[in-house]
Each structure stands twice: as C-alpha cells, then as structure tokens.
Amino acid sequence: MWNYTDKLKEYFTNPRNVGEIENPDGIGEVGSLACGDALKFMFKLDQNQRIKEAKFQTFGCASAIASASALTEMVMGKTTEEALKITNRDIADYLGGLPEEKMHCSVMGREALEAAIATYRGQKVEKGEFEVVCNCFGVTDREIAHAIRENDLKTVEQVTHYTKAGGGCGKCHPKIEAIIEKVRKEMEKEAPPPKPEKKKLTNIQKIKLIEETLGREIIPALKADGGDLDLIDIEGNKVLVALRGSCSFCPSAEITLKQYVETKLREFVSDDIVVEEVRP
Ligand code: FES
C-alpha cells in the first residue's frame, strides 16, 4: 500500500477542476490508455494573458488524479511563461510529496502542461522527432533526459519511477543506462564550480575582519535607514552588538540582526558566526 499524504488523499477524493473547457487556448494530451494512464490538460487565458481557467481529464491512479488536480490550481493566475517554470517536483511538493514509485504522475502533469502551452504557441511537438526508448510505455529519450535533469536521477529504477520507462519487459534498460550516463556527464560540466573554502582565520584576523566588514558593508547600510550598530564584544564565533538609532526600537530588529548582519558576517568572515544583541 502506498504511503499517501493527507493532502494527496483529499485531492484524489475531491478532485478540483475536472472536466473540459469550451474553446480552450491550450490543450495537451500525454500518456496513452494502452500504457495505463493518460492525461488531458487544458487552459484558457484572460485579457491579460494570464490563465483564468484550467481543467483536466485523466485515466489514472489516485496520484495521477491528485497531481493533475494540483496542477490546475498551481497554474491559476500565471502567464504561460510563469506556468512553464512549474516542475514535476513542484507538483509533488504541492501535495506534500508523492511516493517515489508514483513520481511519474507528477511528470505526466508537467508534460501535459508543457504540451498544452506548446499547442497554444503553435509549436506542435511530434513524438516522432525523438527516439522512443521504451516501447512498453512509449517513453522517448527526451522525456527520460528531462526527468533525469529535473530530478537528479541516477539509476534505471529511479527513471522507471519517474517516467515508467523500463518498468515492463526490461529490454530498454541498456539504453536508459546510456542516457543516464550521457545526461549526468552534461550536468557535471554545467554545474557551477564549488565555492572556494574560506581561509581559516586566527582570532586576531577574525576580529579585524569583523570590524572591517561592519564598517564597510553593514553600518553604512543601517545608517542609510537612520539606524546604527556598535560592536560590544567578540567571544569565539559569537559577535555581541548593540543596535542604535532607529534600529534600537525597530520591531524588526531581530530580523535585521539575523538576516542582514549575521548573513553578511557569515559571507565575509566565517560560516559559523552568530550575532547576538546586547541590551542595556
Ligand atoms: S521496452 Fe522498456 S520496459 Fe519494455
């Protein structure tokens, strides 16, 4: 038995926006009944080119119904550019998560959205443009590569969970392995270089750098808003400060300390800096 979240169960038992839209602006159909699940997703735009209505019809399991239902809510009010940024992971997160074996339902939702927007834009994508890698489930190399990238997949089993490819006779496993290897090599090349490690500082160097960072980066910004800050003491990684001017009675003082002062000191001095306020 799958471990479904309460939200997923609720979206399955009370699906939102089921049905059809008359004269939709975009319509996308993915999957096939022969392969076990299929989804038709459609939307209509308002005069500001934002999605004002989205509906779906599906032949699928509880996760497919809940994923499609979630998608219709997630796209509401978005432009097509904004809607295209929704990933299958976003759909799963919206439902509080999906069992890994059911992630292909969220992928089907994202593909239907992509297909609907492509038809709206007049970009007809024929499946024949891509190689069908898994004949049991009609999954193309493009769909597999997309799922690997978007979900950081590493094994054939994961690809099966996210796309269904490989979940039948198994003849396509070598091809899926080759795609995983190729895509992961490309991902490694594209990954940004790791951040250089911060140099280990002596206590004297650390104190000096804290003072410099306060003077150069932090205090001028606080002063610009009528506030100020005094450095009171430094105990190891703990930086004790007193807020002055408008900062001293600001209701967001704690946020300023943590999200601005502490973040800046961590950026320029050391990742383990903790800033605390000393009150008179
Ligand atoms: S061809 Fe992929 S599982 Fe059969």
mmCIF file with all atom_site columns, C-alpha atoms in Angstrom, residues 118-210:
data_model
loop_
_atom_site.group_PDB
_atom_site.id
_atom_site.type_symbol
_atom_site.label_atom_id
_atom_site.label_alt_id
_atom_site.label_comp_id
_atom_site.label_asym_id
_atom_site.label_entity_id
_atom_site.label_seq_id
_atom_site.pdbx_PDB_ins_code
_atom_site.Cartn_x
_atom_site.Cartn_y
_atom_site.Cartn_z
_atom_site.occupancy
_atom_site.B_iso_or_equiv
_atom_site.pdbx_formal_charge
_atom_site.auth_seq_id
_atom_site.auth_comp_id
_atom_site.auth_asym_id
_atom_site.auth_atom_id
_atom_site.pdbx_PDB_model_num
ATOM 1  C CA . ALA A 1 118 ? 3.194  24.297 -26.946 1.00 0.00 ? 118 ALA A CA 1
ATOM 2  C CA . THR A 1 119 ? -0.158 23.970 -28.752 1.00 0.00 ? 119 THR A CA 1
ATOM 3  C CA . TYR A 1 120 ? -1.159 27.467 -27.570 1.00 0.00 ? 120 TYR A CA 1
ATOM 4  C CA . ARG A 1 121 ? 2.079  28.791 -29.081 1.00 0.00 ? 121 ARG A CA 1
ATOM 5  C CA . GLY A 1 122 ? 1.574  26.803 -32.261 1.00 0.00 ? 122 GLY A CA 1
ATOM 6  C CA . GLN A 1 123 ? 4.665  24.685 -31.567 1.00 0.00 ? 123 GLN A CA 1
ATOM 7  C CA . LYS A 1 124 ? 3.496  21.229 -32.496 1.00 0.00 ? 124 LYS A CA 1
ATOM 8  C CA . VAL A 1 125 ? 5.924  18.704 -30.996 1.00 0.00 ? 125 VAL A CA 1
ATOM 9  C CA . GLU A 1 126 ? 5.681  15.346 -32.700 1.00 0.00 ? 126 GLU A CA 1
ATOM 10 C CA . LYS A 1 127 ? 6.783  12.341 -30.712 1.00 0.00 ? 127 LYS A CA 1
ATOM 11 C CA . GLY A 1 128 ? 8.468  11.112 -33.890 1.00 0.00 ? 128 GLY A CA 1
ATOM 12 C CA . GLU A 1 129 ? 11.112 13.840 -33.513 1.00 0.00 ? 129 GLU A CA 1
ATOM 13 C CA . PHE A 1 130 ? 12.547 11.883 -30.599 1.00 0.00 ? 130 PHE A CA 1
ATOM 14 C CA . GLU A 1 131 ? 13.543 8.260  -30.251 1.00 0.00 ? 131 GLU A CA 1
ATOM 15 C CA . VAL A 1 132 ? 11.080 6.039  -28.399 1.00 0.00 ? 132 VAL A CA 1
ATOM 16 C CA . VAL A 1 133 ? 13.400 4.283  -25.964 1.00 0.00 ? 133 VAL A CA 1
ATOM 17 C CA . CYS A 1 134 ? 10.860 2.235  -24.046 1.00 0.00 ? 134 CYS A CA 1
ATOM 18 C CA . ASN A 1 135 ? 8.344  0.562  -26.342 1.00 0.00 ? 135 ASN A CA 1
ATOM 19 C CA . CYS A 1 136 ? 6.356  -0.928 -23.474 1.00 0.00 ? 136 CYS A CA 1
ATOM 20 C CA . PHE A 1 137 ? 5.369  2.550  -22.255 1.00 0.00 ? 137 PHE A CA 1
ATOM 21 C CA . GLY A 1 138 ? 6.107  4.728  -25.302 1.00 0.00 ? 138 GLY A CA 1
ATOM 22 C CA . VAL A 1 139 ? 8.677  6.892  -23.489 1.00 0.00 ? 139 VAL A CA 1
ATOM 23 C CA . THR A 1 140 ? 11.137 8.945  -25.550 1.00 0.00 ? 140 THR A CA 1
ATOM 24 C CA . ASP A 1 141 ? 14.796 9.789  -24.947 1.00 0.00 ? 141 ASP A CA 1
ATOM 25 C CA . ARG A 1 142 ? 13.769 13.449 -24.446 1.00 0.00 ? 142 ARG A CA 1
ATOM 26 C CA . GLU A 1 143 ? 11.310 12.575 -21.670 1.00 0.00 ? 143 GLU A CA 1
ATOM 27 C CA . ILE A 1 144 ? 13.895 10.409 -19.920 1.00 0.00 ? 144 ILE A CA 1
ATOM 28 C CA . ALA A 1 145 ? 16.620 13.065 -20.186 1.00 0.00 ? 145 ALA A CA 1
ATOM 29 C CA . HIS A 1 146 ? 14.250 15.744 -18.893 1.00 0.00 ? 146 HIS A CA 1
ATOM 30 C CA . ALA A 1 147 ? 13.278 13.640 -15.858 1.00 0.00 ? 147 ALA A CA 1
ATOM 31 C CA . ILE A 1 148 ? 16.948 12.870 -15.085 1.00 0.00 ? 148 ILE A CA 1
ATOM 32 C CA . ARG A 1 149 ? 17.868 16.564 -15.151 1.00 0.00 ? 149 ARG A CA 1
ATOM 33 C CA . GLU A 1 150 ? 14.878 17.860 -13.265 1.00 0.00 ? 150 GLU A CA 1
ATOM 34 C CA . ASN A 1 151 ? 15.039 15.230 -10.510 1.00 0.00 ? 151 ASN A CA 1
ATOM 35 C CA . ASP A 1 152 ? 18.750 14.406 -10.355 1.00 0.00 ? 152 ASP A CA 1
ATOM 36 C CA . LEU A 1 153 ? 18.100 10.730 -11.191 1.00 0.00 ? 153 LEU A CA 1
ATOM 37 C CA . LYS A 1 154 ? 20.989 8.270  -11.076 1.00 0.00 ? 154 LYS A CA 1
ATOM 38 C CA . THR A 1 155 ? 19.586 4.758  -11.635 1.00 0.00 ? 155 THR A CA 1
ATOM 39 C CA . VAL A 1 156 ? 17.333 2.898  -14.079 1.00 0.00 ? 156 VAL A CA 1
ATOM 40 C CA . GLU A 1 157 ? 14.986 2.115  -11.184 1.00 0.00 ? 157 GLU A CA 1
ATOM 41 C CA . GLN A 1 158 ? 14.568 5.835  -10.459 1.00 0.00 ? 158 GLN A CA 1
ATOM 42 C CA . VAL A 1 159 ? 13.940 6.552  -14.154 1.00 0.00 ? 159 VAL A CA 1
ATOM 43 C CA . THR A 1 160 ? 11.196 3.894  -14.058 1.00 0.00 ? 160 THR A CA 1
ATOM 44 C CA . HIS A 1 161 ? 9.601  5.543  -11.026 1.00 0.00 ? 161 HIS A CA 1
ATOM 45 C CA . TYR A 1 162 ? 9.614  8.948  -12.703 1.00 0.00 ? 162 TYR A CA 1
ATOM 46 C CA . THR A 1 163 ? 8.723  8.023  -16.307 1.00 0.00 ? 163 THR A CA 1
ATOM 47 C CA . LYS A 1 164 ? 7.571  4.377  -16.256 1.00 0.00 ? 164 LYS A CA 1
ATOM 48 C CA . ALA A 1 165 ? 10.283 3.636  -18.879 1.00 0.00 ? 165 ALA A CA 1
ATOM 49 C CA . GLY A 1 166 ? 11.890 0.308  -18.100 1.00 0.00 ? 166 GLY A CA 1
ATOM 50 C CA . GLY A 1 167 ? 9.003  -0.947 -15.973 1.00 0.00 ? 167 GLY A CA 1
ATOM 51 C CA . GLY A 1 168 ? 7.892  -3.677 -18.432 1.00 0.00 ? 168 GLY A CA 1
ATOM 52 C CA . CYS A 1 169 ? 9.985  -6.225 -20.308 1.00 0.00 ? 169 CYS A CA 1
ATOM 53 C CA . GLY A 1 170 ? 13.253 -4.517 -19.359 1.00 0.00 ? 170 GLY A CA 1
ATOM 54 C CA . LYS A 1 171 ? 14.701 -4.579 -22.923 1.00 0.00 ? 171 LYS A CA 1
ATOM 55 C CA . CYS A 1 172 ? 15.265 -0.819 -22.813 1.00 0.00 ? 172 CYS A CA 1
ATOM 56 C CA . HIS A 1 173 ? 17.429 -0.856 -19.646 1.00 0.00 ? 173 HIS A CA 1
ATOM 57 C CA . PRO A 1 174 ? 20.791 -0.625 -21.510 1.00 0.00 ? 174 PRO A CA 1
ATOM 58 C CA . LYS A 1 175 ? 19.522 2.398  -23.479 1.00 0.00 ? 175 LYS A CA 1
ATOM 59 C CA . ILE A 1 176 ? 18.257 4.061  -20.307 1.00 0.00 ? 176 ILE A CA 1
ATOM 60 C CA . GLU A 1 177 ? 21.653 3.472  -18.661 1.00 0.00 ? 177 GLU A CA 1
ATOM 61 C CA . ALA A 1 178 ? 23.383 5.098  -21.632 1.00 0.00 ? 178 ALA A CA 1
ATOM 62 C CA . ILE A 1 179 ? 21.071 8.143  -21.401 1.00 0.00 ? 179 ILE A CA 1
ATOM 63 C CA . ILE A 1 180 ? 21.720 8.448  -17.646 1.00 0.00 ? 180 ILE A CA 1
ATOM 64 C CA . GLU A 1 181 ? 25.474 8.393  -18.253 1.00 0.00 ? 181 GLU A CA 1
ATOM 65 C CA . LYS A 1 182 ? 25.301 10.975 -21.058 1.00 0.00 ? 182 LYS A CA 1
ATOM 66 C CA . VAL A 1 183 ? 22.976 13.376 -19.225 1.00 0.00 ? 183 VAL A CA 1
ATOM 67 C CA . ARG A 1 184 ? 24.862 13.166 -15.934 1.00 0.00 ? 184 ARG A CA 1
ATOM 68 C CA . LYS A 1 185 ? 28.129 13.974 -17.740 1.00 0.00 ? 185 LYS A CA 1
ATOM 69 C CA . GLU A 1 186 ? 26.454 17.028 -19.260 1.00 0.00 ? 186 GLU A CA 1
ATOM 70 C CA . MET A 1 187 ? 25.096 18.027 -15.822 1.00 0.00 ? 187 MET A CA 1
ATOM 71 C CA . GLU A 1 188 ? 28.568 17.761 -14.270 1.00 0.00 ? 188 GLU A CA 1
ATOM 72 C CA . LYS A 1 189 ? 30.009 20.048 -16.943 1.00 0.00 ? 189 LYS A CA 1
ATOM 73 C CA . GLU A 1 190 ? 27.230 22.614 -16.418 1.00 0.00 ? 190 GLU A CA 1
ATOM 74 C CA . ALA A 1 191 ? 27.422 22.577 -12.604 1.00 0.00 ? 191 ALA A CA 1
ATOM 75 C CA . PRO A 1 192 ? 28.937 25.756 -11.151 1.00 0.00 ? 192 PRO A CA 1
ATOM 76 C CA . PRO A 1 193 ? 32.420 25.281 -9.652  1.00 0.00 ? 193 PRO A CA 1
ATOM 77 C CA . PRO A 1 194 ? 32.351 24.648 -5.875  1.00 0.00 ? 194 PRO A CA 1
ATOM 78 C CA . LYS A 1 195 ? 32.750 27.782 -3.749  1.00 0.00 ? 195 LYS A CA 1
ATOM 79 C CA . PRO A 1 196 ? 36.333 28.278 -2.598  1.00 0.00 ? 196 PRO A CA 1
ATOM 80 C CA . GLU A 1 197 ? 36.698 27.325 1.048   1.00 0.00 ? 197 GLU A CA 1
ATOM 81 C CA . LYS A 1 198 ? 37.088 30.253 3.419   1.00 0.00 ? 198 LYS A CA 1
ATOM 82 C CA . LYS A 1 199 ? 40.591 30.553 4.819   1.00 0.00 ? 199 LYS A CA 1
ATOM 83 C CA . LYS A 1 200 ? 40.975 29.535 8.488   1.00 0.00 ? 200 LYS A CA 1
ATOM 84 C CA . LEU A 1 201 ? 41.493 32.736 10.442  1.00 0.00 ? 201 LEU A CA 1
ATOM 85 C CA . THR A 1 202 ? 43.413 33.377 13.632  1.00 0.00 ? 202 THR A CA 1
ATOM 86 C CA . ASN A 1 203 ? 41.483 35.192 16.393  1.00 0.00 ? 203 ASN A CA 1
ATOM 87 C CA . ILE A 1 204 ? 43.229 38.489 15.602  1.00 0.00 ? 204 ILE A CA 1
ATOM 88 C CA . GLN A 1 205 ? 42.465 38.131 11.870  1.00 0.00 ? 205 GLN A CA 1
ATOM 89 C CA . LYS A 1 206 ? 38.837 37.263 12.631  1.00 0.00 ? 206 LYS A CA 1
ATOM 90 C CA . ILE A 1 207 ? 38.318 40.289 14.910  1.00 0.00 ? 207 ILE A CA 1
ATOM 91 C CA . LYS A 1 208 ? 39.915 42.563 12.319  1.00 0.00 ? 208 LYS A CA 1
ATOM 92 C CA . LEU A 1 209 ? 37.764 41.163 9.523   1.00 0.00 ? 209 LEU A CA 1
ATOM 93 C CA . ILE A 1 210 ? 34.579 41.509 11.603  1.00 0.00 ? 210 ILE A CA 1
#
